[in-house]
């Protein structure tokens, strides 16, 4: 356990005033960690200071006393002992560019963003290394989480992977509590890929359910989607155990089966005949899987990794393929033994 005086010395800056950043800020503050919550919208920050809650995203959850909304990002850096970035993947580089040169080298950078960099397809730790340097202490948090459930204190478990075990352990203890359990890892690649690829697969699950294909189809998509995720992560250097854990299988099941998932809701909307732009407008928040589909499919081809479900999601999103045709094409693929998947898990030859 972290002593109370240790927590008081670990003031944390949460960057991103959306539902996820707010939920994590509430969790930290509830655990007696002094917490600063930064949002780019000055009007939103002013409202949060006045009402002591985030009326835009989590209006039903009041802020604990040790949570302080702020508008001055650069000024907050002088007060903080660790930084937690929660912005969507498209905003990750711009935020780090603001932090670079202002953040002291001993301050750990942690992120809870689930995605790859749009356009380049790079892992977010690669972006961080480019902008901050290879020796910077950094960590990523991921797992089966919906912001509302974390904010109201429902039991949740996640994984934190870090470049240094001390960083993972310290941050895990800040989050760990009566209803929030944290496991640690050294597999930054696997934890990041689990959080990014499951978003693409959740779109497929939403399409399937939106077309009325039922529980059998959903279970098949999740299982074969896990196959694709494992192949992809191993080819990139991730660890198979990670993909069987919270940030892999756990997050995949959650995102594919519950309508709190924006990615699943995108698939449902596409199955109902809505265009991509219409569906994204209807959802009204970042849907990471839409951008991730492009970069995942492109990187899979570079790595010579077969990802037929991700490929069909890409075709529906960007090539005009009808969702029903995409499912039919998946079913018509050449018959093959299932145990080829187990070979990956057992480190046998493909």
CSV table of C-alpha atoms in Angstrom, one decimal:
chain,number,residue,atom,x,y,z
A,1,UNK,CA,0.0,0.0,0.0
A,2,UNK,CA,1.1,3.6,-0.7
A,3,UNK,CA,1.2,5.7,2.5
A,4,UNK,CA,-1.1,8.7,2.6
A,5,UNK,CA,1.9,11.1,2.7
A,6,UNK,CA,3.4,9.3,-0.4
A,7,UNK,CA,0.1,9.8,-2.3
A,8,UNK,CA,0.1,13.5,-1.4
A,9,UNK,CA,3.5,13.8,-3.0
A,10,UNK,CA,2.3,12.2,-6.2
A,11,UNK,CA,0.2,15.1,-7.6
A,12,UNK,CA,-1.0,13.9,-11.0
A,13,UNK,CA,-1.9,15.9,-14.0
A,14,UNK,CA,-4.6,14.3,-16.1
A,15,UNK,CA,-4.6,15.7,-19.7
A,16,UNK,CA,-8.0,15.5,-21.4
A,17,UNK,CA,-11.4,16.5,-20.0
A,18,UNK,CA,-13.5,13.9,-21.8
A,19,UNK,CA,-15.3,11.1,-20.1
A,20,UNK,CA,-12.3,8.9,-19.8
A,21,UNK,CA,-9.9,11.5,-18.5
A,22,UNK,CA,-12.6,12.7,-16.0
A,23,UNK,CA,-13.3,9.2,-14.8
A,24,UNK,CA,-9.6,8.5,-14.1
A,25,UNK,CA,-9.2,11.9,-12.5
A,26,UNK,CA,-12.1,11.1,-10.2
A,27,UNK,CA,-10.6,7.7,-9.4
A,28,UNK,CA,-7.2,9.1,-8.5
A,29,UNK,CA,-8.7,11.9,-6.4
A,30,UNK,CA,-11.0,9.4,-4.6
A,31,UNK,CA,-7.8,7.4,-3.8
A,32,UNK,CA,-6.5,10.6,-2.1
A,33,UNK,CA,-4.0,11.4,-4.9
A,34,UNK,CA,-4.0,15.2,-5.5
A,35,UNK,CA,-5.2,15.5,-9.1
A,36,UNK,CA,-5.3,18.3,-11.7
A,37,UNK,CA,-7.7,17.8,-14.6
A,38,UNK,CA,-6.9,19.8,-17.8
A,39,UNK,CA,-9.3,20.4,-20.6
A,40,UNK,CA,-8.7,22.5,-23.7
A,41,UNK,CA,-12.1,24.1,-23.6
A,42,UNK,CA,-11.9,27.1,-21.2
A,43,UNK,CA,-15.7,27.3,-20.9
A,44,UNK,CA,-15.8,23.6,-19.9
A,45,UNK,CA,-13.0,24.1,-17.3
A,46,UNK,CA,-14.9,27.2,-15.9
A,47,UNK,CA,-18.1,25.1,-15.6
A,48,UNK,CA,-16.3,22.3,-13.9
A,49,UNK,CA,-14.8,24.7,-11.4
A,50,UNK,CA,-18.2,26.1,-10.7
A,51,UNK,CA,-20.3,22.9,-10.5
A,52,UNK,CA,-17.6,20.5,-9.2
A,53,UNK,CA,-18.5,17.9,-11.9
A,54,UNK,CA,-18.2,17.4,-15.7
A,55,UNK,CA,-21.7,18.2,-16.8
A,56,UNK,CA,-20.8,17.5,-20.4
A,57,UNK,CA,-19.6,13.9,-20.0
A,58,UNK,CA,-20.3,12.6,-16.5
A,59,UNK,CA,-22.9,14.9,-15.0
A,60,UNK,CA,-24.0,12.5,-12.3
A,61,UNK,CA,-20.6,12.1,-10.6
A,62,UNK,CA,-19.4,14.9,-8.3
A,63,UNK,CA,-15.7,15.6,-8.0
A,64,UNK,CA,-13.8,14.5,-4.9
A,65,UNK,CA,-12.2,17.4,-2.9
A,66,UNK,CA,-8.7,16.7,-4.1
A,67,UNK,CA,-9.6,17.1,-7.8
A,68,UNK,CA,-8.9,20.5,-9.3
A,69,UNK,CA,-9.9,21.4,-12.9
A,70,UNK,CA,-7.4,23.7,-14.6
A,71,UNK,CA,-7.0,25.6,-17.9
A,72,UNK,CA,-3.2,26.4,-17.8
A,73,UNK,CA,-1.5,23.2,-19.0
A,74,UNK,CA,2.0,24.6,-19.0
A,75,UNK,CA,1.6,26.1,-15.6
A,76,UNK,CA,0.4,22.9,-14.1
A,77,UNK,CA,3.5,21.0,-15.1
A,78,UNK,CA,5.5,22.7,-12.4
A,79,UNK,CA,3.2,21.2,-9.8
A,80,UNK,CA,2.9,17.6,-11.0
A,81,UNK,CA,4.9,14.5,-10.2
A,82,UNK,CA,3.3,12.4,-13.0
A,83,UNK,CA,1.3,13.1,-16.2
A,84,UNK,CA,-1.6,10.9,-17.4
A,85,UNK,CA,-2.6,11.6,-21.1
A,86,UNK,CA,-6.2,10.5,-22.0
A,87,UNK,CA,-6.8,12.4,-25.3
A,88,UNK,CA,-7.8,10.5,-28.5
A,89,UNK,CA,-4.9,9.1,-30.5
A,90,UNK,CA,-5.3,11.9,-33.1
A,91,UNK,CA,-4.5,14.4,-30.3
A,92,UNK,CA,-1.6,12.5,-28.8
A,93,UNK,CA,1.2,14.0,-30.8
A,94,UNK,CA,0.0,17.6,-30.5
A,95,UNK,CA,-0.2,17.2,-26.7
A,96,UNK,CA,3.2,15.7,-26.5
A,97,UNK,CA,4.6,18.5,-28.6
A,98,UNK,CA,3.2,21.0,-26.1
A,99,UNK,CA,4.8,19.0,-23.2
A,100,UNK,CA,8.2,18.5,-24.8
A,101,UNK,CA,10.7,20.9,-23.4
A,102,UNK,CA,8.4,21.9,-20.5
A,103,UNK,CA,8.2,18.5,-18.7
A,104,UNK,CA,11.0,17.7,-16.4
A,105,UNK,CA,12.9,14.5,-17.4
A,106,UNK,CA,12.1,12.7,-14.2
A,107,UNK,CA,8.3,13.1,-14.5
A,108,UNK,CA,6.8,9.9,-15.9
A,109,UNK,CA,4.5,10.1,-18.9
A,110,UNK,CA,1.6,7.7,-18.7
A,111,UNK,CA,-1.3,7.4,-21.2
A,112,UNK,CA,-4.6,5.7,-21.2
A,113,UNK,CA,-5.2,6.4,-24.9
A,114,UNK,CA,-6.3,3.3,-26.9
A,115,UNK,CA,-5.1,3.6,-30.5
A,116,UNK,CA,-2.3,4.0,-33.0
A,117,UNK,CA,-1.1,7.2,-34.5
A,118,UNK,CA,-3.4,8.1,-37.4
A,119,UNK,CA,-1.6,8.3,-40.7
A,120,UNK,CA,1.7,6.7,-39.6
A,121,UNK,CA,0.3,3.7,-37.7
A,122,UNK,CA,3.0,4.0,-35.1
A,123,UNK,CA,2.5,2.9,-31.5
A,124,UNK,CA,2.1,5.7,-29.1
A,125,UNK,CA,5.3,4.9,-27.2
A,126,UNK,CA,7.2,5.3,-30.5
A,127,UNK,CA,5.7,8.8,-30.8
A,128,UNK,CA,6.7,9.5,-27.2
A,129,UNK,CA,10.2,8.4,-27.7
A,130,UNK,CA,10.5,10.6,-30.8
A,131,UNK,CA,9.4,13.7,-29.0
A,132,UNK,CA,10.8,13.1,-25.5
A,133,UNK,CA,13.7,10.8,-26.0
A,134,UNK,CA,14.3,7.1,-25.5
A,135,UNK,CA,15.2,7.2,-21.8
A,136,UNK,CA,12.0,8.9,-20.7
A,137,UNK,CA,10.1,7.0,-18.0
A,138,UNK,CA,6.7,6.1,-19.6
A,139,UNK,CA,3.8,3.7,-19.1
A,140,UNK,CA,0.5,2.8,-20.7
A,141,UNK,CA,-2.7,1.8,-19.0
A,142,UNK,CA,-5.3,-0.4,-20.8
A,143,UNK,CA,-8.0,-3.0,-20.1
A,144,UNK,CA,-11.8,-3.6,-20.2
A,145,UNK,CA,-13.1,-0.2,-19.0
A,146,UNK,CA,-16.0,2.1,-19.6
A,147,UNK,CA,-15.6,5.6,-18.2
A,148,UNK,CA,-19.0,5.7,-16.5
A,149,UNK,CA,-18.5,2.5,-14.6
A,150,UNK,CA,-15.0,3.6,-13.4
A,151,UNK,CA,-16.4,7.0,-12.3
A,152,UNK,CA,-19.2,5.5,-10.2
A,153,UNK,CA,-16.9,3.0,-8.6
A,154,UNK,CA,-18.0,-0.3,-10.2
A,155,UNK,CA,-15.4,-3.1,-9.9
A,156,UNK,CA,-12.8,-2.9,-12.7
A,157,UNK,CA,-9.4,-4.4,-13.5
A,158,UNK,CA,-6.7,-3.1,-15.8
A,159,UNK,CA,-3.1,-3.5,-16.8
A,160,UNK,CA,-0.3,-1.0,-16.6
A,161,UNK,CA,2.8,-1.6,-18.6
A,162,UNK,CA,5.9,0.5,-18.2
A,163,UNK,CA,9.5,1.0,-19.3
A,164,UNK,CA,10.5,0.6,-15.7
A,165,UNK,CA,8.9,-1.7,-13.1
A,166,UNK,CA,9.0,1.0,-10.5
A,167,UNK,CA,6.9,3.4,-12.7
A,168,UNK,CA,4.3,0.7,-13.3
A,169,UNK,CA,4.1,-0.2,-9.6
A,170,UNK,CA,3.9,3.4,-8.4
A,171,UNK,CA,1.1,4.4,-10.8
A,172,UNK,CA,-0.7,1.1,-10.2
A,173,UNK,CA,-0.8,1.8,-6.5
A,174,UNK,CA,-2.3,5.3,-7.1
A,175,UNK,CA,-5.2,3.7,-9.0
A,176,UNK,CA,-5.6,0.5,-7.0
A,177,UNK,CA,-8.5,0.6,-4.5
A,178,UNK,CA,-11.5,-1.2,-3.1
A,179,UNK,CA,-13.2,-1.4,-6.6
A,180,UNK,CA,-10.3,-0.9,-8.9
A,181,UNK,CA,-7.6,-3.6,-9.4
A,182,UNK,CA,-4.4,-3.0,-11.3
A,183,UNK,CA,-1.9,-5.6,-12.7
A,184,UNK,CA,1.5,-4.6,-14.0
A,185,UNK,CA,3.5,-5.7,-17.1
A,186,UNK,CA,6.6,-4.8,-19.1
A,187,UNK,CA,4.9,-5.5,-22.4
A,188,UNK,CA,4.2,-2.0,-23.8
A,189,UNK,CA,3.7,-3.3,-27.3
A,190,UNK,CA,1.1,-6.0,-26.4
A,191,UNK,CA,-0.8,-3.7,-24.1
A,192,UNK,CA,-1.0,-1.0,-26.7
A,193,UNK,CA,-2.0,-3.3,-29.6
A,194,UNK,CA,-4.7,-5.0,-27.5
A,195,UNK,CA,-6.3,-1.6,-26.9
A,196,UNK,CA,-6.0,-0.4,-30.5
A,197,UNK,CA,-7.0,-3.5,-32.5
A,198,UNK,CA,-10.0,-4.5,-30.4
A,199,UNK,CA,-11.7,-1.2,-31.5
A,200,UNK,CA,-11.6,-2.4,-35.2
A,201,UNK,CA,-13.0,-5.8,-34.2
A,202,UNK,CA,-15.8,-4.2,-32.2
A,203,UNK,CA,-17.0,-2.4,-35.3
A,204,UNK,CA,-17.3,-5.9,-36.9
A,205,UNK,CA,-19.3,-7.2,-33.9
A,206,UNK,CA,-21.6,-4.2,-34.1
A,207,UNK,CA,-22.2,-4.8,-37.8
A,208,UNK,CA,-23.0,-8.4,-37.2
A,209,UNK,CA,-25.5,-7.7,-34.5
A,210,UNK,CA,-26.9,-4.8,-36.4
A,211,UNK,CA,-27.7,-7.2,-39.3
A,212,UNK,CA,-29.4,-9.5,-36.9
A,213,UNK,CA,-26.9,-12.4,-37.2
A,214,UNK,CA,-27.2,-13.4,-33.6
A,215,UNK,CA,-25.1,-14.7,-30.7
A,216,UNK,CA,-23.4,-17.5,-32.7
A,217,UNK,CA,-21.9,-15.0,-35.2
A,218,UNK,CA,-20.9,-12.6,-32.4
A,219,UNK,CA,-19.0,-15.4,-30.6
A,220,UNK,CA,-17.3,-16.5,-33.8
A,221,UNK,CA,-16.2,-13.0,-34.5
A,222,UNK,CA,-14.8,-12.4,-31.1
A,223,UNK,CA,-12.9,-15.7,-31.1
A,224,UNK,CA,-11.5,-15.3,-34.6
A,225,UNK,CA,-10.9,-11.7,-33.9
A,226,UNK,CA,-8.7,-12.7,-31.0
A,227,UNK,CA,-6.8,-14.9,-33.5
A,228,UNK,CA,-6.1,-11.8,-35.6
A,229,UNK,CA,-5.1,-9.8,-32.6
A,230,UNK,CA,-2.6,-12.4,-31.4
A,231,UNK,CA,-1.0,-12.8,-34.8
A,232,UNK,CA,-0.7,-9.1,-35.3
A,233,UNK,CA,0.8,-8.5,-31.8
A,234,UNK,CA,3.3,-11.3,-32.0
A,235,UNK,CA,4.5,-10.2,-35.4
A,236,UNK,CA,5.1,-6.7,-33.9
A,237,UNK,CA,6.9,-8.0,-30.9
A,238,UNK,CA,4.1,-8.3,-28.3
A,239,UNK,CA,3.8,-11.2,-25.8
A,240,UNK,CA,1.1,-13.9,-26.2
A,241,UNK,CA,0.3,-13.8,-22.4
A,242,UNK,CA,-0.6,-10.1,-22.7
A,243,UNK,CA,-3.2,-10.8,-25.4
A,244,UNK,CA,-4.8,-13.5,-23.2
A,245,UNK,CA,-5.2,-10.9,-20.4
A,246,UNK,CA,-7.1,-7.8,-19.5
A,247,UNK,CA,-5.7,-5.6,-22.2
A,248,UNK,CA,-6.3,-8.2,-24.9
A,249,UNK,CA,-9.1,-10.7,-24.5
A,250,UNK,CA,-10.7,-8.8,-21.7
A,251,UNK,CA,-11.0,-5.5,-23.6
A,252,UNK,CA,-12.0,-7.3,-26.8
A,253,UNK,CA,-15.0,-9.1,-25.1
A,254,UNK,CA,-16.1,-5.9,-23.4
A,255,UNK,CA,-16.0,-3.7,-26.5
A,256,UNK,CA,-17.7,-6.3,-28.7
A,257,UNK,CA,-20.6,-7.0,-26.4
A,258,UNK,CA,-21.8,-3.8,-24.8
A,259,UNK,CA,-23.4,-0.8,-26.4
A,260,UNK,CA,-21.5,1.6,-24.2
A,261,UNK,CA,-18.7,1.0,-26.8
A,262,UNK,CA,-18.6,3.7,-29.4
A,263,UNK,CA,-16.9,1.3,-31.9
A,264,UNK,CA,-19.7,-1.3,-31.5
A,265,UNK,CA,-22.3,1.5,-31.9
A,266,UNK,CA,-20.5,2.6,-35.1
A,267,UNK,CA,-20.9,-0.9,-36.5
A,268,UNK,CA,-24.6,-1.0,-35.5
A,269,UNK,CA,-25.1,2.3,-37.3
A,270,UNK,CA,-23.4,1.1,-40.5
A,271,UNK,CA,-25.5,-2.0,-40.5
A,272,UNK,CA,-28.6,0.2,-40.4
A,273,UNK,CA,-27.4,1.8,-43.6
A,274,UNK,CA,-25.9,5.0,-42.3
A,275,UNK,CA,-22.8,6.4,-44.0
A,276,UNK,CA,-19.6,6.6,-42.0
A,277,UNK,CA,-19.8,10.4,-41.6
A,278,UNK,CA,-23.4,10.2,-40.5
A,279,UNK,CA,-22.6,7.5,-37.9
A,280,UNK,CA,-19.7,9.4,-36.5
A,281,UNK,CA,-21.7,12.6,-36.1
A,282,UNK,CA,-24.5,10.6,-34.4
A,283,UNK,CA,-22.1,9.1,-31.9
A,284,UNK,CA,-20.5,12.6,-31.2
A,285,UNK,CA,-17.3,11.4,-29.6
A,286,UNK,CA,-14.0,10.0,-30.9
A,287,UNK,CA,-14.4,6.5,-32.4
A,288,UNK,CA,-10.8,5.1,-32.4
A,289,UNK,CA,-11.6,2.0,-34.5
A,290,UNK,CA,-12.5,4.1,-37.6
A,291,UNK,CA,-9.0,5.5,-37.9
A,292,UNK,CA,-7.3,2.4,-36.6
A,293,UNK,CA,-8.8,0.2,-39.3
A,294,UNK,CA,-6.7,2.0,-41.9
A,295,UNK,CA,-3.4,1.7,-40.1
A,296,UNK,CA,-4.0,-1.8,-38.8
A,297,UNK,CA,-4.8,-3.2,-42.2
A,298,UNK,CA,-1.8,-1.4,-43.8
A,299,UNK,CA,0.6,-2.6,-41.1
A,300,UNK,CA,-0.7,-6.1,-41.3
A,301,UNK,CA,0.1,-6.2,-45.0
A,302,UNK,CA,3.6,-5.0,-44.2
A,303,UNK,CA,4.1,-7.7,-41.6
A,304,UNK,CA,2.4,-10.4,-43.9
A,305,UNK,CA,-0.1,-11.1,-41.2
A,306,UNK,CA,-3.5,-12.3,-42.2
A,307,UNK,CA,-6.4,-10.3,-40.7
A,308,UNK,CA,-9.5,-11.0,-42.7
A,309,UNK,CA,-12.0,-9.5,-40.2
A,310,UNK,CA,-10.0,-6.2,-40.0
A,311,UNK,CA,-9.8,-6.2,-43.8
A,312,UNK,CA,-13.5,-6.4,-44.2
A,313,UNK,CA,-14.1,-3.7,-41.7
A,314,UNK,CA,-11.8,-1.5,-43.7
A,315,UNK,CA,-13.7,-2.4,-46.9
A,316,UNK,CA,-17.0,-1.4,-45.3
A,317,UNK,CA,-15.6,1.9,-43.9
A,318,UNK,CA,-13.6,3.1,-46.9
A,319,UNK,CA,-14.3,1.1,-50.0
A,320,UNK,CA,-18.1,1.1,-50.1
A,321,UNK,CA,-18.6,-2.6,-49.4
A,322,UNK,CA,-22.0,-3.5,-48.0
A,323,UNK,CA,-21.9,-4.9,-44.5
A,324,UNK,CA,-23.8,-8.0,-45.4
A,325,UNK,CA,-21.5,-8.8,-48.3
A,326,UNK,CA,-18.5,-8.4,-45.9
A,327,UNK,CA,-19.9,-11.0,-43.5
A,328,UNK,CA,-20.7,-13.3,-46.4
A,329,UNK,CA,-17.1,-13.0,-47.8
A,330,UNK,CA,-15.7,-14.0,-44.4
A,331,UNK,CA,-17.9,-17.1,-44.3
A,332,UNK,CA,-16.8,-18.1,-47.8
A,333,UNK,CA,-13.1,-18.1,-47.0
A,334,UNK,CA,-11.1,-21.3,-47.6
A,335,UNK,CA,-11.7,-23.9,-45.0
A,336,UNK,CA,-8.7,-24.6,-42.8
A,337,UNK,CA,-7.7,-26.2,-39.5
A,338,UNK,CA,-8.4,-24.2,-36.3
A,339,UNK,CA,-5.3,-25.5,-34.6
A,340,UNK,CA,-3.1,-23.2,-36.7
A,341,UNK,CA,-4.2,-20.5,-34.2
A,342,UNK,CA,-3.0,-22.6,-31.3
A,343,UNK,CA,0.4,-22.8,-32.9
A,344,UNK,CA,0.8,-19.1,-32.3
A,345,UNK,CA,0.0,-19.5,-28.7
A,346,UNK,CA,2.4,-22.4,-28.2
A,347,UNK,CA,5.2,-20.6,-30.2
A,348,UNK,CA,5.2,-23.4,-32.8
A,349,UNK,CA,5.9,-22.7,-36.5
A,350,UNK,CA,3.1,-21.2,-38.5
